[in-house]
Amino acid sequence: MKKAFTHCRIFTLDEQGTEYENGCIIVNDDTIEYIGEHHDAFVQACDEQIDWTGKWVMPGLVNSHVHIVMNILRGSAEDLSLHRWLNEKIWPLESKFTTEIAEVSALAAMIEMIKSGTTTFNDMYNPIGFDCLHLYETIKQVGLKGFFSYSLFSSTGSDRAEADTLAKARETAKHIQRDGSLISTMIAPHSPYACSTSLLRKSAELAAELGLRLHIHVSETEREVELIRSQYGLTPVQYLRELGFFQAPTIFAHGVVLDERDRDILLETETTIAHNPVSNLKLGSGIADITALTRLGVNVAIATDSVASNNNLDMFEELRIAALLQKGVRKNPELIPVDEILRMATHNGANGLGLSQTGMLKQGYAADFITIHPADKIHLTPFTHALSHLVYSASGKDVQDSVVNGKFVMRDKQLLTLDEEHISWELNRLFDHLQ
Amino acid sequence: MKKAFTHCRIFTLDEQGTEYENGCIIVNDDTIEYIGEHHDAFVQACDEQIDWTGKWVMPGLVNSHVHIVMNILRGSAEDLSLHRWLNEKIWPLESKFTTEIAEVSALAAMIEMIKSGTTTFNDMYNPIGFDCLHLYETIKQVGLKGFFSYSLFSSTGSDRAEADTLAKARETAKHIQRDGSLISTMIAPHSPYACSTSLLRKSAELAAELGLRLHIHVSETEREVELIRSQYGLTPVQYLRELGFFQAPTIFAHGVVLDERDRDILLETETTIAHNPVSNLKLGSGIADITALTRLGVNVAIATDSVASNNNLDMFEELRIAALLQKGVRKNPELIPVDEILRMATHNGANGLGLSQTGMLKQGYAADFITIHPADKIHLTPFTHALSHLVYSASGKDVQDSVVNGKFVMRDKQLLTLDEEHISWELNRLFDHLQ
């Protein structure tokens, strides 16, 4: 089954920043077979031709750190620091979660991601009170690409609880791995402060054993770094290295508080930093120095974190704020030009997730792309400097179409796999139960 | 003519943060006659009843510093510092402006403002190459409330040029003042660095003579502050005080680089700071310390600046980033709670413009309000914590209706006074002439 998407303006976001004015993408199943200026013979040979005249096309956005089950908590905990936010608000509310809440909440997040241009996400969550594999069965139907990982905690600290959580994480990971859907998985210990030394070590071993990546919150706040240093005499990054992390490729969410040695370790180990600028600002954690990281050569990706600390999943907003912050804080407007920040929110994210042929529009790459139709959008006018508009003027609400693995999940603003009205109604109903 | 807007959820943003669940607003001509829970008798007595079931209503946003004529320059000058941005890109492009460009560009900005929920704006611009009063005649038809001010420059530095620019500014201001439309005016010398001492002094005298406010860029960058200090031995704020500023109420755009004495002067003189967080970040100017200003009691308002340094006019985005920045930079998530930042973007702005009965929804206040319909917006779900969603999840693109002075300028997303398709087409056409 070959499809041709024709007559559009394409921003490939490849290494050369290639653009096509009257572009065309030929998709064979889930892969881009041809991308370039319009080619009549290629188009005529396709089974389906989709006329995208006037539309701008770019790779789908990659949200490298999110918690989709938390969508029901939007706005529930404002103006608090991370540790109070977790202990006083988020964890008590989460303890009331049911499988139904988890499912509706996750689907709401997926609707929000599709509508705002995300095609791949990287989730982790500790499934207290609900059936994790049941949730996996639901979300794999949606058509988004993603990683859904069982997050490990040392809640009681007993050996038995630890063995139990490891067994569940292993079972979940192996099931998802075997299943081979669009949703894959990682091993995801929550953080250096919420996991015992032993649980962290065993998590790293499990990842190596199953050939999976690790996904963990690291160096999010000064308080965390001080705590780990006072307990182990090391920064969180150095502590994790001691415990055998980095045998498997790793995604670190946050990395707000890093020293020079930490950054060198990240570079050597090819670790990806999932940068969550809005969540870090909102919880008062600070601003990650992604300028230092990218200058060194560390792979930096962009992420929203959950709506409980953001409070939305709009990657356009996130990437814009990421670029603005570096310019403003370092008082250097030349930092992080538009092509660089767009790459962080697409290919860098995909690369960190092990999807090296995703996040750019190139022959042989995954057919994951989105469109924006600028015609009725005065905030994207004049059209000439469109790449700049994608960073500084567009928002997720401008996204018109979303194609993942060659299939539409949204077409001209119509969701094809989810019922927004129903999910929204259910989310409101279930929210009342939580109170 | 009395209108009733009924069955809506109202966020008055008044001093007490009053909200109405099944609210109703009765508007008599341009003023709110009743606001509160639904009252059948009041509604029945109206000439027109508008059913706003399910909608959220809040005061229209007040953009306290903008340059509407610059909308054609969106994306034209990226990744440059303020001084290079002005000298190498913006000023050369502006020198090619014509009356037609100015008009289309300003109307594009007004469409963007209406669509994103701004009901009052504060503009200043130096009308090189076009007829300022012609432009005024055009924009006063739109139905937005605003201030349109002739910006004074010392370009050549000659006495004759100075007398000439003062005469034009006086003539423009007096015409607009006499005309008494929804568009009012101020006296607007560009900045301490772009005006001579004599021009600044005479501008302040002119404002006092005509009973108008002053609007000026002040203390935007460290470079500006160093320059003024090296020339006059004073900070820009102190320098302006020496020159007789503050006889009239004043709006200072930016205020990024202020010392303690500057802040005391702003407080004593009841000066308003128009805070432009995105523009300040994007040009690498830094982050204004609005926490220090608001703690002291200085009136802080929110503004977008022009699209050339933002690059959009979405006040929802601007207020969100303003709040996030203070939390993140000071590592204190309790700073600038949601009601406070919403007030900065509404009543504080209006107050700074001398519109003391605008920006809150109260009996006797201006009937300037906007709606958002959350029903098909998963990013505003669950609905309960709506005030928080207005700050952290909503965007200008969510705005459904806009009423200014009791009249619709947008109704269910339909613009009533402007033709977006035509203006967008013209803006693209004229952009090509600029190159």
mmCIF file of C-alpha atoms in Angstrom, chain B residues 169-306:
data_model
loop_
_atom_site.group_PDB
_atom_site.id
_atom_site.type_symbol
_atom_site.label_atom_id
_atom_site.label_comp_id
_atom_site.label_asym_id
_atom_site.label_seq_id
_atom_site.Cartn_x
_atom_site.Cartn_y
_atom_site.Cartn_z
ATOM 1 C CA ALA B 169 3.835 64.109 17.801
ATOM 2 C CA ARG B 170 1.837 67.020 19.223
ATOM 3 C CA GLU B 171 -0.408 67.220 16.174
ATOM 4 C CA THR B 172 -1.037 63.458 16.202
ATOM 5 C CA ALA B 173 -1.748 63.378 19.921
ATOM 6 C CA LYS B 174 -4.096 66.361 19.796
ATOM 7 C CA HIS B 175 -6.012 64.909 16.872
ATOM 8 C CA ILE B 176 -6.521 61.551 18.556
ATOM 9 C CA GLN B 177 -7.373 63.222 21.851
ATOM 10 C CA ARG B 178 -10.014 65.437 20.217
ATOM 11 C CA ASP B 179 -11.468 62.578 18.203
ATOM 12 C CA GLY B 180 -12.367 60.599 21.311
ATOM 13 C CA SER B 181 -12.652 57.125 19.744
ATOM 14 C CA LEU B 182 -11.874 53.806 21.435
ATOM 15 C CA ILE B 183 -8.243 54.461 20.458
ATOM 16 C CA SER B 184 -6.572 56.983 22.709
ATOM 17 C CA THR B 185 -2.947 58.153 22.775
ATOM 18 C CA MET B 186 0.150 58.909 24.840
ATOM 19 C CA ILE B 187 3.425 60.772 24.363
ATOM 20 C CA ALA B 188 6.028 58.167 23.469
ATOM 21 C CA PRO B 189 9.707 59.074 23.221
ATOM 22 C CA HIS B 190 11.423 55.851 22.076
ATOM 23 C CA SER B 191 14.040 55.388 24.799
ATOM 24 C CA PRO B 192 16.797 57.162 26.722
ATOM 25 C CA TYR B 193 19.344 55.923 24.161
ATOM 26 C CA ALA B 194 17.420 56.868 20.995
ATOM 27 C CA CYS B 195 16.323 60.344 22.132
ATOM 28 C CA SER B 196 18.416 63.367 23.002
ATOM 29 C CA THR B 197 18.215 64.866 26.486
ATOM 30 C CA SER B 198 16.354 67.801 25.061
ATOM 31 C CA LEU B 199 13.826 65.630 23.213
ATOM 32 C CA LEU B 200 13.152 63.618 26.363
ATOM 33 C CA ARG B 201 12.628 66.785 28.399
ATOM 34 C CA LYS B 202 10.296 68.282 25.820
ATOM 35 C CA SER B 203 8.361 65.023 25.534
ATOM 36 C CA ALA B 204 7.720 65.074 29.264
ATOM 37 C CA GLU B 205 6.586 68.695 29.027
ATOM 38 C CA LEU B 206 4.282 67.859 26.130
ATOM 39 C CA ALA B 207 2.688 65.008 28.089
ATOM 40 C CA ALA B 208 2.087 67.301 31.052
ATOM 41 C CA GLU B 209 0.702 70.042 28.810
ATOM 42 C CA LEU B 210 -1.775 67.737 27.026
ATOM 43 C CA GLY B 211 -2.649 65.721 30.120
ATOM 44 C CA LEU B 212 -1.440 62.493 28.508
ATOM 45 C CA ARG B 213 0.582 59.582 29.820
ATOM 46 C CA LEU B 214 4.164 58.804 28.779
ATOM 47 C CA HIS B 215 5.156 55.486 27.211
ATOM 48 C CA ILE B 216 8.864 54.701 26.762
ATOM 49 C CA HIS B 217 11.330 51.787 26.589
ATOM 50 C CA VAL B 218 13.530 51.920 29.700
ATOM 51 C CA SER B 219 16.313 49.788 31.175
ATOM 52 C CA GLU B 220 15.873 46.993 28.674
ATOM 53 C CA THR B 221 19.514 45.847 28.554
ATOM 54 C CA GLU B 222 22.697 46.138 30.573
ATOM 55 C CA ARG B 223 24.262 47.826 27.582
ATOM 56 C CA GLU B 224 21.658 50.611 27.684
ATOM 57 C CA VAL B 225 22.152 51.150 31.408
ATOM 58 C CA GLU B 226 25.944 51.306 30.992
ATOM 59 C CA LEU B 227 25.602 53.728 28.115
ATOM 60 C CA ILE B 228 23.348 56.138 30.000
ATOM 61 C CA ARG B 229 25.478 55.845 33.107
ATOM 62 C CA SER B 230 28.644 56.590 31.147
ATOM 63 C CA GLN B 231 27.039 59.641 29.519
ATOM 64 C CA TYR B 232 25.084 61.091 32.441
ATOM 65 C CA GLY B 233 26.327 59.310 35.566
ATOM 66 C CA LEU B 234 22.814 58.074 36.290
ATOM 67 C CA THR B 235 20.698 54.997 35.616
ATOM 68 C CA PRO B 236 18.063 55.503 32.907
ATOM 69 C CA VAL B 237 15.304 55.759 35.533
ATOM 70 C CA GLN B 238 17.209 58.381 37.539
ATOM 71 C CA TYR B 239 18.153 60.239 34.391
ATOM 72 C CA LEU B 240 14.527 60.448 33.286
ATOM 73 C CA ARG B 241 13.533 61.764 36.693
ATOM 74 C CA GLU B 242 16.064 64.558 36.300
ATOM 75 C CA LEU B 243 14.449 65.439 32.976
ATOM 76 C CA GLY B 244 10.977 65.904 34.440
ATOM 77 C CA PHE B 245 9.459 62.545 33.660
ATOM 78 C CA PHE B 246 6.852 61.375 36.157
ATOM 79 C CA GLN B 247 4.936 64.634 36.127
ATOM 80 C CA ALA B 248 2.522 62.601 34.028
ATOM 81 C CA PRO B 249 1.792 58.919 34.808
ATOM 82 C CA THR B 250 4.246 56.753 32.908
ATOM 83 C CA ILE B 251 4.464 53.272 31.357
ATOM 84 C CA PHE B 252 7.968 51.875 31.215
ATOM 85 C CA ALA B 253 8.365 48.975 28.825
ATOM 86 C CA HIS B 254 10.886 46.367 30.056
ATOM 87 C CA GLY B 255 12.633 47.450 33.285
ATOM 88 C CA VAL B 256 14.935 44.418 33.043
ATOM 89 C CA VAL B 257 17.967 46.115 34.591
ATOM 90 C CA LEU B 258 16.903 48.082 37.679
ATOM 91 C CA ASP B 259 18.620 48.778 40.973
ATOM 92 C CA GLU B 260 16.994 49.309 44.355
ATOM 93 C CA ARG B 261 16.859 53.081 43.976
ATOM 94 C CA ASP B 262 15.256 52.747 40.538
ATOM 95 C CA ARG B 263 12.561 50.532 42.000
ATOM 96 C CA ASP B 264 11.873 53.038 44.785
ATOM 97 C CA ILE B 265 11.460 55.797 42.192
ATOM 98 C CA LEU B 266 9.010 53.620 40.220
ATOM 99 C CA LEU B 267 6.993 53.056 43.373
ATOM 100 C CA GLU B 268 6.949 56.705 44.448
ATOM 101 C CA THR B 269 5.964 57.910 40.986
ATOM 102 C CA GLU B 270 3.293 55.228 40.466
ATOM 103 C CA THR B 271 5.017 54.157 37.271
ATOM 104 C CA THR B 272 3.820 50.949 35.601
ATOM 105 C CA ILE B 273 6.301 48.375 34.344
ATOM 106 C CA ALA B 274 5.139 46.638 31.158
ATOM 107 C CA HIS B 275 6.919 43.296 31.516
ATOM 108 C CA ASN B 276 7.800 41.595 28.186
ATOM 109 C CA PRO B 277 9.308 38.276 29.284
ATOM 110 C CA VAL B 278 9.448 36.555 25.882
ATOM 111 C CA SER B 279 10.996 39.484 24.022
ATOM 112 C CA ASN B 280 13.524 39.970 26.826
ATOM 113 C CA LEU B 281 14.519 36.291 26.677
ATOM 114 C CA LYS B 282 14.593 36.130 22.904
ATOM 115 C CA LEU B 283 16.863 39.170 22.502
ATOM 116 C CA GLY B 284 19.083 37.940 25.338
ATOM 117 C CA SER B 285 18.256 40.994 27.441
ATOM 118 C CA GLY B 286 17.603 38.988 30.605
ATOM 119 C CA ILE B 287 14.707 38.528 33.022
ATOM 120 C CA ALA B 288 13.045 41.446 34.807
ATOM 121 C CA ASP B 289 12.760 40.893 38.545
ATOM 122 C CA ILE B 290 9.014 41.367 38.797
ATOM 123 C CA THR B 291 9.003 39.558 42.124
ATOM 124 C CA ALA B 292 11.021 42.384 43.676
ATOM 125 C CA LEU B 293 8.812 44.960 41.950
ATOM 126 C CA THR B 294 5.493 43.465 43.029
ATOM 127 C CA ARG B 295 6.705 42.884 46.603
ATOM 128 C CA LEU B 296 7.547 46.552 46.799
ATOM 129 C CA GLY B 297 4.128 47.459 45.417
ATOM 130 C CA VAL B 298 5.069 48.639 41.926
ATOM 131 C CA ASN B 299 2.303 48.102 39.360
ATOM 132 C CA VAL B 300 3.478 45.354 36.978
ATOM 133 C CA ALA B 301 1.593 44.645 33.752
ATOM 134 C CA ILE B 302 2.243 42.059 31.025
ATOM 135 C CA ALA B 303 3.028 42.713 27.363
ATOM 136 C CA THR B 304 4.190 40.894 24.248
ATOM 137 C CA ASP B 305 6.295 43.572 22.535
ATOM 138 C CA SER B 306 6.140 43.214 18.728
#
